[in-house]
Coordinates of C-alpha atoms and ligand atoms in Angstrom, one line a residue:
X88 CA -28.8 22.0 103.3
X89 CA -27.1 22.6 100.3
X90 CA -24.5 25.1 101.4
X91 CA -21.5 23.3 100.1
X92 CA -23.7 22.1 97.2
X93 CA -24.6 23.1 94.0
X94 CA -26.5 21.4 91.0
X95 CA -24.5 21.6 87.7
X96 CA -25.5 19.6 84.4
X97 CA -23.0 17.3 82.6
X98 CA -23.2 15.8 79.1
X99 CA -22.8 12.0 79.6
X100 CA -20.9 11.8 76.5
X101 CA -18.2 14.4 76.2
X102 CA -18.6 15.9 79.8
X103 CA -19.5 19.4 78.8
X104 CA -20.2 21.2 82.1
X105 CA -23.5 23.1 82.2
X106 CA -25.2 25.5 85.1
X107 CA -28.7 25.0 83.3
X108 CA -30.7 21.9 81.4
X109 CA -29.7 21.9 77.8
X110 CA -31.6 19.7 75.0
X111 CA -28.5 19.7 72.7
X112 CA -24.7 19.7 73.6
X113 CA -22.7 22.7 72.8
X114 CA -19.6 20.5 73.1
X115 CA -20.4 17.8 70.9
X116 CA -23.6 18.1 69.5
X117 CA -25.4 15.3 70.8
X118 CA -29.4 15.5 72.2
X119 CA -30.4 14.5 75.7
X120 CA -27.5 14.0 77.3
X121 CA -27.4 16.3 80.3
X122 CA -27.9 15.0 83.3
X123 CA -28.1 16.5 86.7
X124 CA -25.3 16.5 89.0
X125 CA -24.8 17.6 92.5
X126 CA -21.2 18.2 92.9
X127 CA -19.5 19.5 96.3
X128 CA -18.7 23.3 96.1
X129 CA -14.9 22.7 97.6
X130 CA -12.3 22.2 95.2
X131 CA -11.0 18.6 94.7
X132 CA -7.1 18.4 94.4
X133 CA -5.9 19.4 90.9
X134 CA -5.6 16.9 88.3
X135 CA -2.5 14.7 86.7
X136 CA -0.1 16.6 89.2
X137 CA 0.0 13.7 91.6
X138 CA 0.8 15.9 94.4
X139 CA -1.7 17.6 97.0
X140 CA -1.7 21.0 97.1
X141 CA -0.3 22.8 100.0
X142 CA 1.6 25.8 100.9
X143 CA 5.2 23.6 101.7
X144 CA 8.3 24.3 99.9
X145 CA 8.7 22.7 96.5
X146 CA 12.2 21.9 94.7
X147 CA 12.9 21.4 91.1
X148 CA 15.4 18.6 90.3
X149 CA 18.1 18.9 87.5
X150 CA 16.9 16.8 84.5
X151 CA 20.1 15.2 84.0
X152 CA 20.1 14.0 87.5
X153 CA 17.1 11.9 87.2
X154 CA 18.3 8.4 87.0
X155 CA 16.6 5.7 84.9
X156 CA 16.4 1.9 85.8
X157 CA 17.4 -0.7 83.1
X158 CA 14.1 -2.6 83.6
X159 CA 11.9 1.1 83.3
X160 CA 9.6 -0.7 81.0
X161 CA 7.8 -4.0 82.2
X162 CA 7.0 -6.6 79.5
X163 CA 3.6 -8.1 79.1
X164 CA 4.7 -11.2 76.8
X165 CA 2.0 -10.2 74.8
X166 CA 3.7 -8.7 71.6
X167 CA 1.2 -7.3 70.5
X168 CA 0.3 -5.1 73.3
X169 CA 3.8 -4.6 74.0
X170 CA 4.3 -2.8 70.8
X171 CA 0.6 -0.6 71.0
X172 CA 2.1 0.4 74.6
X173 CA 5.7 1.3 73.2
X174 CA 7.8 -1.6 74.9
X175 CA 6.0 -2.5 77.2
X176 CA 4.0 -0.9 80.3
X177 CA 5.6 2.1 82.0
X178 CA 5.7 2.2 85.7
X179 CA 3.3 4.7 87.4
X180 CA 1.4 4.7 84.3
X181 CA -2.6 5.2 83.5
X182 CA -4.1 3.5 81.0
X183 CA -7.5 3.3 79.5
X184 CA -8.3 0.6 77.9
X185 CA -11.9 1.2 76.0
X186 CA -14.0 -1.0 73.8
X187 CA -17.5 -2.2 73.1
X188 CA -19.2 -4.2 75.6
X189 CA -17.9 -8.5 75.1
X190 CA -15.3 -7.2 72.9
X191 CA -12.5 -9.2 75.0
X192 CA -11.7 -6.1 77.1
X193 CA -10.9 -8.3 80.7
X194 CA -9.9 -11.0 78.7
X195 CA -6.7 -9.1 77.4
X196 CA -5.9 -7.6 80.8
X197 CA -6.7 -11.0 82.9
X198 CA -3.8 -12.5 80.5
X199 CA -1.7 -9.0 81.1
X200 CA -2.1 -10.0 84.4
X201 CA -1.4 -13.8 84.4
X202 CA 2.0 -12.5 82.2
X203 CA 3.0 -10.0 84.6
X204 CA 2.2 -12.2 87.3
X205 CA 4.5 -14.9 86.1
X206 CA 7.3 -13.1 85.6
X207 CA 7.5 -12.2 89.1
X208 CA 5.6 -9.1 89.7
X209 CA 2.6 -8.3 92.6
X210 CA -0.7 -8.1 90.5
X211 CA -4.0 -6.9 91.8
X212 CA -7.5 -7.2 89.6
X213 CA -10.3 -5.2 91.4
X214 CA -13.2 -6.0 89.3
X215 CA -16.3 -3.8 90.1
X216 CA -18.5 -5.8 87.9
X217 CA -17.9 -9.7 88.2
X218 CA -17.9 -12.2 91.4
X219 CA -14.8 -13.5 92.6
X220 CA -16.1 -16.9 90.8
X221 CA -17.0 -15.5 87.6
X222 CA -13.1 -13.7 87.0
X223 CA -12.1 -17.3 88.1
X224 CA -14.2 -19.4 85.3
X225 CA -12.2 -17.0 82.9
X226 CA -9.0 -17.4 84.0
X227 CA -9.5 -21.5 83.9
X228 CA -10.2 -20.8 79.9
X229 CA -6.6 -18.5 79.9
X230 CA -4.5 -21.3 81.8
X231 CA -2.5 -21.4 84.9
X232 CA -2.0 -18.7 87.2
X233 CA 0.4 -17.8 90.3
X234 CA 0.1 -16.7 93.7
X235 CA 1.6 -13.1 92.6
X236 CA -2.4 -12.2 91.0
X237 CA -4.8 -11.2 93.9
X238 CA -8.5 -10.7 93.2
X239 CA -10.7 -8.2 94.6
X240 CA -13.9 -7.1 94.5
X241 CA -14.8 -3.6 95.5
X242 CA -15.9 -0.5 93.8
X243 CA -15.4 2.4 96.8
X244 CA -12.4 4.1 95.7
X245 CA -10.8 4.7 99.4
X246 CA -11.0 1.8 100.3
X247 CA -8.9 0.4 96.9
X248 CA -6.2 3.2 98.1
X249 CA -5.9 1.5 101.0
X250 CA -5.6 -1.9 99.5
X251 CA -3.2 -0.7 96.9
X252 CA -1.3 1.3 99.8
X253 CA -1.3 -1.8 102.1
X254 CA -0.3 -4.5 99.7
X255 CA 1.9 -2.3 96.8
X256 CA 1.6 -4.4 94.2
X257 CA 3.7 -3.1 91.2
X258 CA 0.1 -4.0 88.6
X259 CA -3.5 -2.7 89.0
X260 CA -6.5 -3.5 86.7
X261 CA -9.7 -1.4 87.6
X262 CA -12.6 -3.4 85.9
X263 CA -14.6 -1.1 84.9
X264 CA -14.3 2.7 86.0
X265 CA -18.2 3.3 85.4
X266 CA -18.7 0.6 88.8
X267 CA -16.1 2.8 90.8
X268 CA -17.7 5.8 93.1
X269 CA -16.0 7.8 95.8
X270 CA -17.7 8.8 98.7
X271 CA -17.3 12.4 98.9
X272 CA -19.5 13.0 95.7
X273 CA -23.0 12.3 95.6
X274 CA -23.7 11.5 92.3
X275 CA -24.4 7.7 90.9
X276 CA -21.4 5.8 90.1
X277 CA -21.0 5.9 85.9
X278 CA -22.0 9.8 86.2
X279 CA -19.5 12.5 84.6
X280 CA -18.4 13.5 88.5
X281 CA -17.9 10.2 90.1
X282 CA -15.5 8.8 87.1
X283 CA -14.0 12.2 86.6
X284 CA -13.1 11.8 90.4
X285 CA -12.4 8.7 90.3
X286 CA -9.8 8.4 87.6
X287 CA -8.1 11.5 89.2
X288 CA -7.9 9.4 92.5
X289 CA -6.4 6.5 90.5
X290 CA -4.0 9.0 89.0
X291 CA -2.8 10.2 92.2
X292 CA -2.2 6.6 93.3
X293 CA 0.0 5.9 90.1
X294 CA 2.1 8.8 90.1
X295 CA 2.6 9.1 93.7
X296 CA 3.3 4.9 94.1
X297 CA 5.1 4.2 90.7
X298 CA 1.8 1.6 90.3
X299 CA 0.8 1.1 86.5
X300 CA -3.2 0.8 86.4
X301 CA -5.1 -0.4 83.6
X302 CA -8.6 1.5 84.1
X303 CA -11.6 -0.8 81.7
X304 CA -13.9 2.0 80.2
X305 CA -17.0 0.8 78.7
X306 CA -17.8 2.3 74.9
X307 CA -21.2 3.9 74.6
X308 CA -23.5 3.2 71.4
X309 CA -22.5 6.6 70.2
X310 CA -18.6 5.4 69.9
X311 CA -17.5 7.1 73.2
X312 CA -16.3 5.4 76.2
X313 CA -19.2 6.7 78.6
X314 CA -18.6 9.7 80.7
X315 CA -15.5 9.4 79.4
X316 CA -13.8 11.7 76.5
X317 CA -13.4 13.1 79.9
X318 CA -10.7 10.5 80.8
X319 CA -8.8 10.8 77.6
X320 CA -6.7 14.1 78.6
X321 CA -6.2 12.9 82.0
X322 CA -4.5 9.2 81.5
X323 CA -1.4 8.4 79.6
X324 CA -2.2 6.1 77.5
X325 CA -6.1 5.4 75.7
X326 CA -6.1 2.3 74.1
X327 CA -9.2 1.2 72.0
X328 CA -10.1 -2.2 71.2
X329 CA -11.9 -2.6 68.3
X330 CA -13.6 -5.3 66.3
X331 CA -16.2 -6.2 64.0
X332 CA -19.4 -8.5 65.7
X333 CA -19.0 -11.0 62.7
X334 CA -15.2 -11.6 62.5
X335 CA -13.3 -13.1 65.2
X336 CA -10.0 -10.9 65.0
X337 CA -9.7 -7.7 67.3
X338 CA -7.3 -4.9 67.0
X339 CA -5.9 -2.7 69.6
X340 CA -5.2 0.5 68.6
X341 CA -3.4 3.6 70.6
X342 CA -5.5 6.7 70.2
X343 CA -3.1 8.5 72.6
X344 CA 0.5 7.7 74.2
X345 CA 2.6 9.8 76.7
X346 CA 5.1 6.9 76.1
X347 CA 4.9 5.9 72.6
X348 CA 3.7 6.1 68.9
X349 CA 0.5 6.1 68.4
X350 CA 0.7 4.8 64.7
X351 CA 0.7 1.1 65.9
X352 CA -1.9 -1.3 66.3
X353 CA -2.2 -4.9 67.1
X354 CA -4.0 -7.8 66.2
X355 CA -5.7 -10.5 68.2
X356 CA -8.0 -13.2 67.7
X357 CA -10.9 -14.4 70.0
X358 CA -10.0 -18.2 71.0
X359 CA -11.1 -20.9 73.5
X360 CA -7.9 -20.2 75.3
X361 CA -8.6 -16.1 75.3
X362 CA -7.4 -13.6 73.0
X363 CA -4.2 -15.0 70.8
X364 CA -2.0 -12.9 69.1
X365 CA -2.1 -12.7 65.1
X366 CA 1.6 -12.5 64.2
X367 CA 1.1 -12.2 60.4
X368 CA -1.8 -10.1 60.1
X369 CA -1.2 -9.9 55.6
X370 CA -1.9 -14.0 55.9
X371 CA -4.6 -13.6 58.2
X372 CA -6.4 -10.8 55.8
X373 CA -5.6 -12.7 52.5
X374 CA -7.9 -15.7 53.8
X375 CA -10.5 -16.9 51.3
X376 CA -9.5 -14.4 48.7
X377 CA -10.8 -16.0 45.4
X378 CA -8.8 -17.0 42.3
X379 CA -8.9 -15.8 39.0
X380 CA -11.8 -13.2 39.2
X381 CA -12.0 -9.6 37.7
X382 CA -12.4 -7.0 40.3
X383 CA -10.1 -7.7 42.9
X384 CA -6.5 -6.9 44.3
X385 CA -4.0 -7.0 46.5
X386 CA -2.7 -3.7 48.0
X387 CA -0.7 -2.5 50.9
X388 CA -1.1 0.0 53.7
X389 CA 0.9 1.0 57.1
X390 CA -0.3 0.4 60.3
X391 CA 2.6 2.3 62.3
X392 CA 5.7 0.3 61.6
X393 CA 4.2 -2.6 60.1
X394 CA 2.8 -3.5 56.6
X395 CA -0.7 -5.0 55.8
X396 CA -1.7 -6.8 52.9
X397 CA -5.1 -6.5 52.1
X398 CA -7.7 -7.4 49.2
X399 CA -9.2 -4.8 47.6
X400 CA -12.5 -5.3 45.8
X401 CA -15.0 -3.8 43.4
X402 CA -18.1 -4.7 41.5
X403 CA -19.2 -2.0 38.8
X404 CA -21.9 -2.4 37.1
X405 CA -24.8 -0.5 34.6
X406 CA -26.8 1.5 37.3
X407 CA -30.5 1.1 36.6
X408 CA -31.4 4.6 37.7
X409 CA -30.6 8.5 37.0
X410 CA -28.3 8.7 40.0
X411 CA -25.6 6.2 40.0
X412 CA -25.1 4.3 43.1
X413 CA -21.3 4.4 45.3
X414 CA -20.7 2.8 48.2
X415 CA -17.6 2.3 49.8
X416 CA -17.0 -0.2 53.1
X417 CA -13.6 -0.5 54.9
X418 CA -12.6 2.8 53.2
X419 CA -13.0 6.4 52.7
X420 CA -16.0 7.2 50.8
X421 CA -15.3 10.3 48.9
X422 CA -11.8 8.7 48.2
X423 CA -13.9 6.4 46.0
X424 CA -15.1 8.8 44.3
X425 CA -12.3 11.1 43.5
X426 CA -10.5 8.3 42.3
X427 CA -13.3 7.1 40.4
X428 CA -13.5 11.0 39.0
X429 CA -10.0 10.5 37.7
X430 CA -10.5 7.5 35.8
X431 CA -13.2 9.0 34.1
X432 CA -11.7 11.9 33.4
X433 CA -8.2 11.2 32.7
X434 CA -8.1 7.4 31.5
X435 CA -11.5 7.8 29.8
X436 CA -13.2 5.1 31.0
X437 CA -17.3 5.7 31.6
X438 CA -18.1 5.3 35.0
X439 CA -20.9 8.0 35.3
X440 CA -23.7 5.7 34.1
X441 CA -22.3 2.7 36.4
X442 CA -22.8 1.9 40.1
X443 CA -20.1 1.2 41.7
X444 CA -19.3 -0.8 45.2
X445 CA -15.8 -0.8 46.7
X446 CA -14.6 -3.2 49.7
X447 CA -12.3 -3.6 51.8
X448 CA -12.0 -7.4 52.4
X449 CA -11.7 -8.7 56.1
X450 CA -13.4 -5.6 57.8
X451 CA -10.5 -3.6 57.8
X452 CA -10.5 0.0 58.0
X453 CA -7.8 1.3 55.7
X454 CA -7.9 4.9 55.0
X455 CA -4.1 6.1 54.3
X456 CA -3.4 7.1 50.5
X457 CA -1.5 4.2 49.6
X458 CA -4.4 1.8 48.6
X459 CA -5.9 4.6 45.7
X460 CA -4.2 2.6 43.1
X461 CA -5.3 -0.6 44.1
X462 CA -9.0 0.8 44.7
X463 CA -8.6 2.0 40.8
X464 CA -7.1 -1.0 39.1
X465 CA -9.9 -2.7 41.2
X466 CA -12.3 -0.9 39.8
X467 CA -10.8 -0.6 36.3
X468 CA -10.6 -4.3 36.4
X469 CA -14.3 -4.9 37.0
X470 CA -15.4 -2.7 34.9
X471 CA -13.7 -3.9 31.9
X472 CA -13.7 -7.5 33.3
X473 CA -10.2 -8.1 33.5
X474 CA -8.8 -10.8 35.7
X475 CA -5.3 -9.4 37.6
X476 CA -3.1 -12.4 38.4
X477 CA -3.0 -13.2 42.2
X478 CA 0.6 -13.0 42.3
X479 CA 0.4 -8.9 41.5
X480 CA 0.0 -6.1 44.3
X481 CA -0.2 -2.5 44.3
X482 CA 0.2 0.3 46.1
X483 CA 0.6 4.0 45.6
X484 CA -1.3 7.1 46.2
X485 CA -3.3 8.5 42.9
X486 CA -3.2 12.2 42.2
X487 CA -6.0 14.6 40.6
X488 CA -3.7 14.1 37.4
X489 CA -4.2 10.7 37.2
X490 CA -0.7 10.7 38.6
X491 CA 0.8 7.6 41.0
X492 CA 3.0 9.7 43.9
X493 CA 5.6 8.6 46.5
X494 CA 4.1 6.7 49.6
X495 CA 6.2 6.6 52.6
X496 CA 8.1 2.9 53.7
X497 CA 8.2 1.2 50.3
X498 CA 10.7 -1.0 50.6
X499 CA 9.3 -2.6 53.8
X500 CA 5.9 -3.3 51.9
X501 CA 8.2 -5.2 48.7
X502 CA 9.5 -7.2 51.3
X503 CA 6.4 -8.1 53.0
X504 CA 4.5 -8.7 49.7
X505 CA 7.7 -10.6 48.8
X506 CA 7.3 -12.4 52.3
X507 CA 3.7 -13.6 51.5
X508 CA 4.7 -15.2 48.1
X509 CA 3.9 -12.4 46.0
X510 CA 6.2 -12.1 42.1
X511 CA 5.2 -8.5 40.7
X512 CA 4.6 -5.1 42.9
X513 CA 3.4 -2.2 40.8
X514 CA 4.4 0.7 42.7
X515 CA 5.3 4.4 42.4
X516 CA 8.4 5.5 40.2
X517 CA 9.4 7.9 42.8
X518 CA 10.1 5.1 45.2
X519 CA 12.5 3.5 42.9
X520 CA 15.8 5.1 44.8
X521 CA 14.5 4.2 48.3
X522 CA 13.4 0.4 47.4
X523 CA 16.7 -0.5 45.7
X524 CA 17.6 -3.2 44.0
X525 CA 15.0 -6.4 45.0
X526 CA 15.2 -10.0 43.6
X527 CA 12.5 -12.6 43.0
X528 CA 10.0 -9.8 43.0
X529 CA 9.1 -8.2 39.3
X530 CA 8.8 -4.4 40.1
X531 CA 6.7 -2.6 37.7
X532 CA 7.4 1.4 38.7
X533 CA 4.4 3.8 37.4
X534 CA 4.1 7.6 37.4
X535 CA 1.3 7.4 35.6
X536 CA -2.5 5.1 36.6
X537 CA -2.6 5.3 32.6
X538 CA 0.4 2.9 32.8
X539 CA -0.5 1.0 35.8
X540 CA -3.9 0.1 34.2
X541 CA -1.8 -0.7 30.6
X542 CA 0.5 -3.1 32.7
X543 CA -2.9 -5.4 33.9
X544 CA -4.7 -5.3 30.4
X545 CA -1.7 -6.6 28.6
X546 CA -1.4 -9.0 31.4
X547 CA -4.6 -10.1 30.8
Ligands
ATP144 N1 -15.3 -20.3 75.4 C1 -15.1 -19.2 74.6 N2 -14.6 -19.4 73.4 C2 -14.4 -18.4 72.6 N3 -14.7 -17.1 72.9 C3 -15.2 -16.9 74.1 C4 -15.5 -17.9 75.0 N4 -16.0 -17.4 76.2 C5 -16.1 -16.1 75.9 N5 -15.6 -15.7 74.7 C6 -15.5 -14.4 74.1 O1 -15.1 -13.5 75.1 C7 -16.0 -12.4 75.1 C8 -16.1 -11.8 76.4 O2 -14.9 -11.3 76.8 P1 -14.7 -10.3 78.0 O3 -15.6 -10.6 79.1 O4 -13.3 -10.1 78.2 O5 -15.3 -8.9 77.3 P2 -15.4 -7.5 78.0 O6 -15.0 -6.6 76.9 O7 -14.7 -7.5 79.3 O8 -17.0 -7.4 78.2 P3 -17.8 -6.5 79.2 O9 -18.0 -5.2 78.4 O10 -19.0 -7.2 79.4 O11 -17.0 -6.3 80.4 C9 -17.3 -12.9 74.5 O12 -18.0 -11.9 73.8 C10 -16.9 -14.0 73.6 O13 -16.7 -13.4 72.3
MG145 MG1 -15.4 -7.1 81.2

């Protein structure tokens, strides 16, 4: 019966291939994740070419002969998006789009849609998941739509080919790819198999019809998209959408683009009306930051091309017990505490009997160099209760010496601190060539934290 058959075992989170039952992945480490699979024993077509094998005579084209359209790149409207994507969505692209479940993943890509839709181009939404009438009592929260968006519902694969191949439309939304099976494999839909299959049968249908699919891939409680680090190396473009369950902003980040940085990310927030876009995420982060209080900041960090202002705070107080507590939220732990090693060490200030808690404020995740000397004047400020003026903001990246070195893109974060009202920057003396000459902003260049922490105490 099984002649054409064979059993194999599949890690459901990373898709590490197995001939025998394993209790603990080899690829990634996680317990009781195999599950059995029975695949078909003839090879499916290769992946990412676009092209079925076959014996016929191939010709290379000249590069330079390839010519480009002026439109290549479709806009969304959403800016955004546009800007995670690299100018907008590519033609005959594949794109994941992953996140935790109710983030707002078909929210973003119904408004893609109604966008694309709009501005005159053929959109299809095949939703595995919803009814016809559920995707509808969305869309009546985004607003109006056109005849260009067609619904379907439908999870067999071949017969979505044939839809796609009947009706071209130059926009496909897959919703999600765990609901999507195809026939020829026997296994559940969600296994390894069926959405390894799958998104190779989706791939074919981009490359080979210049269609650009969004694929929705649901996020697993371990921080994968299920089945699914499987995906990543076969689609062009994994986008994540992230967010924390008690604020109501979202950020789409790039974790890999064929067509584009990968530094950027964008901001939305959850409204009524669906997901709006957060033009000024600095403002957005800076809400409710309190007045005239020791322990707190305002520093800088890059997200791609574009600055974000961000409170830093810190509480250090007399630790009660032998082992002094750290914790760090938003940032890098053992940052914390090599910075908090230097000010010990090198400014002189006793921290080893204290407890110290560092935060990032908003639920931001900021890890790049940048923000050491605001976690440290932070820190220096609660310790020796000083209060640092709300007009002041640092940035710079803290050395082992207690030194403050270069951080890439100064003179964009002067202007944007200079943007959001802010009168004094204290930033690195190596940047002082590349920032130039800047007025109504009071630059105070250190090469040394001793310095930095000197400027706040006599500010005091
Ligand atoms: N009327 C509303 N006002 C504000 N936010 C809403 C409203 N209705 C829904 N939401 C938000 O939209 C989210 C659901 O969005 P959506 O269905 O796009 O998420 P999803 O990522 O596709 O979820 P799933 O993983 O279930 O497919 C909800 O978690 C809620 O936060
Ligand atoms: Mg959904």
């Amino acid at each position: 019966m099984l002649k054409n058959k064979k059993i194999v075992y599949f890690c459901q989170e990373c898709g590490y291939e197995s001939s025998k039952w394993m209790g603990q992945c080899p690829g990634c480490r996680a317990w009781n994740t195999f599950v059995e699979e029975t695949v078909s024993a003839k090879k499916t077509s290769s992946v990412g070419s676009g092209l079925k094998s076959s014996s016929r005579r191939a010709e290379p084209v000249v590069l330079k002969d390839i010519r480009l359209s002026e439109d290549e790149r479709r806009l969304t409207k959403i800016g955004e998006l546009d800007r995670v994507l690299g100018g907008g969505v590519v033609p005959g692209s594949l794109v994941l789009v992953g996140g935790d479940p109710g983030i707002g993943k078909s929210t973003l890509l119904l408004q893609v849609c109604r966008n694309l839709a709009l501005s005159g181009n053929s959109v299809l939404y095949i939703s595995g998941e919803e009814s016809l009438r559920q995707i509808k009592l969305r869309a009546e929260r985004i607003g109006e739509f056109n005849e260009n968006l067609q619904l379907l519902c439908e999870t067999n694969l071949e017969t979505i080919r044939e839809v796609i191949e009947r009706k071209k439309p130059s926009m496909v939304v897959i919703d999600s790819i765990q609901t999507m099976f195809h026939e020829d494999i026997s296994s559940a839909p969600g296994s390894v198999s069926q959405v390894r299959e799958s998104t190779n049968v989706l791939m074919q249908i981009a490359k080979g019809q210049g269609v650009s699919i969004f694929i929705v891939g649901h996020v697993t409680k371990e921080g994968n998209v299920a089945g699914p680090r499987v995906l990543e190396h076969m689609v062009d473009t994994v986008l994540y959408f992230e967010g924390d369950r008690h604020a109501s902003y979202r950020i789409l980040r790039a974790v890999k683009n064929r067509f584009g940085s990968t530094n950027e990310i964008g901001v939305f927030e959850m409204r009524n009306t669906g997901l709006e876009e957060v033009k000024n995420p600095s403002e957005f982060m800076l809400n409710g930051k309190p007045n005239g209080t020791s322990g707190s900041i305002v520093a800088c960090s890059m997200e791609g091309t574009r600055p974000i202002l961000v409170e830093i705070q810190a509480l250090v107080c007399q630790s009660n017990f032998g082992i002094p507590r750290r914790t760090a939220v938003g940032t890098d732990f053992n940052r914390v505490n090599l910075l908090m090693a230097v000010l010990e060490k090198k400014v002189g200030i006793h921290l080893a009997a204290c407890d110290a808690y560092v935060n990032i404020a908003g639920g931001m995740k900021m890890t790049e160099p940048a923000i050491d000397l605001g976690i440290s004047l932070a820190v220096v400020s609660s310790c020796k209760d000083i209060i640092i003026p709300d007009s002041v903001i640092a940035f710079g990246e803290v050395g082992l010496s207690g030194e403050v070195r270069a951080v890439s893109m100064a003179g964009q974060r002067v202007a944007e601190a200079k943007k959001l009202g802010f009168d004094t920057v204290i930033l690195p003396e190596v940047c002082k060539s590349s920032v130039g000459k800047v007025t109504g902003v009071n630059l105070i260049y250190v090469s040394w934290i001793q310095e930095a922490i000197r400027f706040i105490m006599k500010n005091n």
